[in-house]
XYZ file of C-alpha atoms in Angstrom:
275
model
C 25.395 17.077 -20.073
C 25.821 17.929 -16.736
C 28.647 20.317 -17.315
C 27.926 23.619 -17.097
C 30.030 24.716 -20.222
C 27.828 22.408 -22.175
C 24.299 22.603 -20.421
C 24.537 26.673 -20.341
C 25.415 26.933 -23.843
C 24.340 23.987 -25.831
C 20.538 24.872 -26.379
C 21.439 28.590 -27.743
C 24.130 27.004 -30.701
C 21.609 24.367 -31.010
C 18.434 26.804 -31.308
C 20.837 28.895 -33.478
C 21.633 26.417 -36.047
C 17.764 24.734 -36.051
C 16.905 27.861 -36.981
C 18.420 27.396 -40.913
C 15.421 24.990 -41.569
C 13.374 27.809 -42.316
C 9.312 25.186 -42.657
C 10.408 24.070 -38.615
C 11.556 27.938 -37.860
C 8.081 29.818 -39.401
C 5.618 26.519 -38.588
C 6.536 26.890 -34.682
C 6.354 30.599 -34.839
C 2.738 30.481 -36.244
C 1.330 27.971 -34.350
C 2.651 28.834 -30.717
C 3.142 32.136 -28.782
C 6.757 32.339 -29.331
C 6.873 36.054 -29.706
C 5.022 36.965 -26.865
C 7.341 35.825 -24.017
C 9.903 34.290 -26.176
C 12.713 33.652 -23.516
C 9.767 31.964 -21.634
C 9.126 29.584 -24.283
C 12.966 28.804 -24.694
C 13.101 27.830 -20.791
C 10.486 26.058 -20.699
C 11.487 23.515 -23.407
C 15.076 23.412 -21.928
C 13.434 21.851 -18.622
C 11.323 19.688 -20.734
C 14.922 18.459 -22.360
C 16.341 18.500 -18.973
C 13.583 16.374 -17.323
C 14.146 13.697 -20.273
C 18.234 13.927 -19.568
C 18.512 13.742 -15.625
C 14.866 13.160 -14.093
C 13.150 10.052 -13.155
C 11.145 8.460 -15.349
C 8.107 9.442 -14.477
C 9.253 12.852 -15.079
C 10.632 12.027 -18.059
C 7.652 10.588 -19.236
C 5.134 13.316 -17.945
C 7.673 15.871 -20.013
C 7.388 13.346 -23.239
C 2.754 13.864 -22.539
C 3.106 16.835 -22.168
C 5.309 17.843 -25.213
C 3.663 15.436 -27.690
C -0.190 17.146 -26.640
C 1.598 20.566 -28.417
C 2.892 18.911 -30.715
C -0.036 17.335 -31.770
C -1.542 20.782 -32.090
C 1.666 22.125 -34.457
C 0.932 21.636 -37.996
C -0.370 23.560 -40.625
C 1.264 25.744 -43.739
C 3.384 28.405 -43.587
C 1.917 31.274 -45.202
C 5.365 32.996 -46.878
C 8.383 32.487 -49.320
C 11.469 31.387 -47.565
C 14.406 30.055 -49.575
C 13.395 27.141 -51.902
C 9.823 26.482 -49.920
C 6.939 28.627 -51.029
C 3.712 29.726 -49.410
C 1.409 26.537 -48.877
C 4.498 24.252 -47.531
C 3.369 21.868 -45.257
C 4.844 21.601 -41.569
C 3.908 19.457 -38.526
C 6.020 19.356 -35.638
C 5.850 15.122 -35.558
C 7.291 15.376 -38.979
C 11.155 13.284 -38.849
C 12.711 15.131 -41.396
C 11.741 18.633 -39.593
C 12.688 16.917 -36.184
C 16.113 15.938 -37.016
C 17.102 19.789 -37.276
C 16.434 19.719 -33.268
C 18.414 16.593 -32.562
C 21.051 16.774 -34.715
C 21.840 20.767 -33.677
C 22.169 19.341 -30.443
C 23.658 16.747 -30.192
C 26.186 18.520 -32.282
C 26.469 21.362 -30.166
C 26.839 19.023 -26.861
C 29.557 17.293 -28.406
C 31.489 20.061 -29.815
C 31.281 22.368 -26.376
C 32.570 19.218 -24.327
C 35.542 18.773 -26.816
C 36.148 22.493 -26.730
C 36.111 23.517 -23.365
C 35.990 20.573 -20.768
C 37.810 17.714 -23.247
C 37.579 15.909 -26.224
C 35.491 13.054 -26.129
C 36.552 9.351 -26.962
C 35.275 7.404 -30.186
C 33.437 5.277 -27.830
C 31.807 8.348 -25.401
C 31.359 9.726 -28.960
C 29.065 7.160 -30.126
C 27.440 6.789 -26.429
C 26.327 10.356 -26.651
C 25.576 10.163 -30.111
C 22.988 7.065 -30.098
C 22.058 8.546 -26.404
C 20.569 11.656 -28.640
C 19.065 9.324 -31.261
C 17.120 7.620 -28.722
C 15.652 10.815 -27.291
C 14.747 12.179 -30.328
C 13.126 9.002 -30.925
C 11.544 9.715 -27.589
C 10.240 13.211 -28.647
C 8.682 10.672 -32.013
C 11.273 11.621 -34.480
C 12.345 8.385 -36.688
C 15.602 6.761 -35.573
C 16.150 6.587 -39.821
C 16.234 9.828 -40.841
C 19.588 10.166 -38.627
C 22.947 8.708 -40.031
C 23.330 5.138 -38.154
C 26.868 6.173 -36.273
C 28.739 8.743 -34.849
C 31.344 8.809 -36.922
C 28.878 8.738 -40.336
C 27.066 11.715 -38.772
C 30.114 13.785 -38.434
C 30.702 13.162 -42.354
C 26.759 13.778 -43.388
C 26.561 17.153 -41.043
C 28.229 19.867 -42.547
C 26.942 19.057 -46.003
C 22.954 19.257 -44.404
C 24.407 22.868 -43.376
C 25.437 23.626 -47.071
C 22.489 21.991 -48.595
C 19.684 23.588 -50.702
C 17.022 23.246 -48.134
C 18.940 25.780 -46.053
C 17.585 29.536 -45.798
C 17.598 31.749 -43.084
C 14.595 34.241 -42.922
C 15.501 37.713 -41.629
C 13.161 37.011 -38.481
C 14.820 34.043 -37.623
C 18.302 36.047 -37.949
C 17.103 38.231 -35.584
C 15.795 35.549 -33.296
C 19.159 33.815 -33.556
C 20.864 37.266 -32.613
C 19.347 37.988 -29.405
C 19.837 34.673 -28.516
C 23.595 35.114 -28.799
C 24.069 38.373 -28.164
C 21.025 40.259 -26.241
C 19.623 37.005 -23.932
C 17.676 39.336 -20.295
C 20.217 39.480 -17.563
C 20.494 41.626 -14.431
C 23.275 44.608 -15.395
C 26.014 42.958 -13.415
C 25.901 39.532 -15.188
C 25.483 41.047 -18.811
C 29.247 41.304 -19.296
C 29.099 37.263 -18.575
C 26.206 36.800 -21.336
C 27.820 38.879 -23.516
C 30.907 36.117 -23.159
C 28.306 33.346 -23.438
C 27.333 35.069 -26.661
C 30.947 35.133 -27.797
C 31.455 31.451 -26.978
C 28.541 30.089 -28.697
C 29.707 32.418 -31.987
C 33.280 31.122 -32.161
C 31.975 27.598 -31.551
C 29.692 28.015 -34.431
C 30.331 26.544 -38.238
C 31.523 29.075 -40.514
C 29.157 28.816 -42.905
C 25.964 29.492 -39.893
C 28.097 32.493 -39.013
C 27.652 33.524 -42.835
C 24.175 32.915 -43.058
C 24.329 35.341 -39.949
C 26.223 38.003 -41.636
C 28.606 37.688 -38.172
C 31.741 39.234 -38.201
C 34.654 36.792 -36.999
C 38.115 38.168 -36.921
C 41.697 36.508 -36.835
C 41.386 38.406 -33.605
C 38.563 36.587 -32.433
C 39.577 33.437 -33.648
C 42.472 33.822 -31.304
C 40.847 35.270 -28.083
C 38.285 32.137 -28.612
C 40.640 29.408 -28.762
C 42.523 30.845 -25.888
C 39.463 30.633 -23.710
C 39.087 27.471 -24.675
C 42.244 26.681 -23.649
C 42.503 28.309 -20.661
C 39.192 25.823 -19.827
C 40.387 23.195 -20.527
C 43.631 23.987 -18.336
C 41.502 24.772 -15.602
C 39.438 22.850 -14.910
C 41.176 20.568 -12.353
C 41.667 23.479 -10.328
C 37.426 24.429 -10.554
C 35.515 23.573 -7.777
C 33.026 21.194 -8.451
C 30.095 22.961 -7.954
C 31.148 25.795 -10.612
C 32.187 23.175 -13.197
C 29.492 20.865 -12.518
C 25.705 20.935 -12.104
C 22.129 21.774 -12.897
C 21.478 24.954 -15.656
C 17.974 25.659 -12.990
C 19.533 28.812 -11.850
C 20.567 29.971 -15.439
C 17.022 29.380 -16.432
C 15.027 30.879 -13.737
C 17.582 34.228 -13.936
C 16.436 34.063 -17.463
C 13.235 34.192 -16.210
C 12.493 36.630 -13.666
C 14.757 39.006 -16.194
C 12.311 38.406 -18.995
C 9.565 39.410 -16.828
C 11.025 42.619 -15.210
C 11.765 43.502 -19.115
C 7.701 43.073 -19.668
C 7.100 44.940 -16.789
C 8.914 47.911 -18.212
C 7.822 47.812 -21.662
C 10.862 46.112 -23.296
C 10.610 44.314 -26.419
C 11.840 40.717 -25.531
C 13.730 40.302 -28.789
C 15.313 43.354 -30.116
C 16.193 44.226 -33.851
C 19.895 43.642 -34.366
C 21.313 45.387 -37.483
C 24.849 43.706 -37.550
């Protein structure tokens, strides 16, 4: 988790794909003020995650308080049609089954960045990671059940969640997931490197999430992705250590100062994408 081609890129494929479990996606969105300073919100719960991953555990645990008291407050109906769930659907945040579409996205997305661009992962680092993530979710008060008991049986159960009929993305979350990819605040001389990130996290992503996207992914871009990935992979012996290595704190509090100079000049925060 502590490299960066995972820790910079990991929460916006996660985020992306949570965002198919339309009751979690519309629930949140009601209940918090996500659309106010949305980038905000996103940083903020990335150095909740990051507290649980790499601080003590009294930061850990104050992160864990702290989380659970808005969770607590997270619960409700959603109040619109989306896919197979109708107005009056229940949501809570504490809810396992809603839960699992934040652990399993990342965990996921952790696993499949580190094979991509920094190395595949053994069965047993596999399985580390992946009961690692089951017992932070558990942390966060999901149910250990509600998550297939093994790496390996997770990898099998996965993509048919993503092709299941519980799967809808709104047009709001579309757009959410958009500018997450391809329109996240950046000073004007880093926004050719987001707009990589952006391509990174697409090419990474299952076809069928691309779909529900309506992205367009090219034999072209097929190719330019998986010779980035290469070209990683390849060099990262040669990377110093503090490039390859280290901390996403910078990444978020760029992402924050950016979001506020935005606000200060009138700039929506997430912008309507008609791809």
């Amino acid at each position: 988790m502590r490299e960066r081609a995972v820790n910079l890129l990991y929460g916006q494929r996660a985020l992306v794909i949570g965002a198919l479990q339309p009751v979690a996606f519309i629930g949140t969105g009601q209940r918090s003020k996500a659309h106010a300073t949305p980038w905000k919100r996103l940083v903020h719960t990335a150095e909740m995650f990051d507290a649980v991953f790499f601080g003590s555990k009294q930061e850990a645990d104050r992160a864990l308080a702290f989380t659970r008291r808005l969770h607590e407050r997270v619960n409700g109906t959603i109040d619109v049609q989306a896919g197979p769930y109708g107005p009056s659907t229940p949501y809570d945040a504490l809810d396992s089954q809603l839960m699992l579409w934040v652990t399993a996205p990342l965990y996921d997305s952790a696993r499949v960045l580190h094979d991509t661009f920094v190395r595949p992962l053994d069965a047993e680092e596999d399985e580390a990671l992946y009961q690692d993530f089951c017992t932070w979710g558990e942390l966060f008060g999901m149910d250990r059940d509600v998550l297939p008991p093994t790496a390996t049986e997770f990898r099998a159960w996965w993509p048919e969640q993503l092709t299941g009929d519980g799967v809808h993305l709104t047009e709001e979350a579309r757009t959410v997931g958009l500018n997450i990819m391809l329109r996240m605040p950046s000073p004007r001389a880093l926004r050719p490197a987001m707009r990589t990130a952006g391509f990174l996290v697409q090419g990474s992503l299952p076809p069928v999430v691309r779909e529900h996207y309506r992205l367009r992914w090219s034999l072209a871009d097929e190719t330019a992705y998986r010779a980035t990935a290469r070209a990683a992979r390849l060099g990262r012996p040669v990377t110093p250590r503090r490039l390859r290595r280290g901390s996403s704190a910078e990444a978020y509090a760029l992402l924050r100062r950016s979001e506020r100079q935005d606000l200060r000049k009138g700039r929506a925060s997430f912008q309507g994408i008609g791809r």
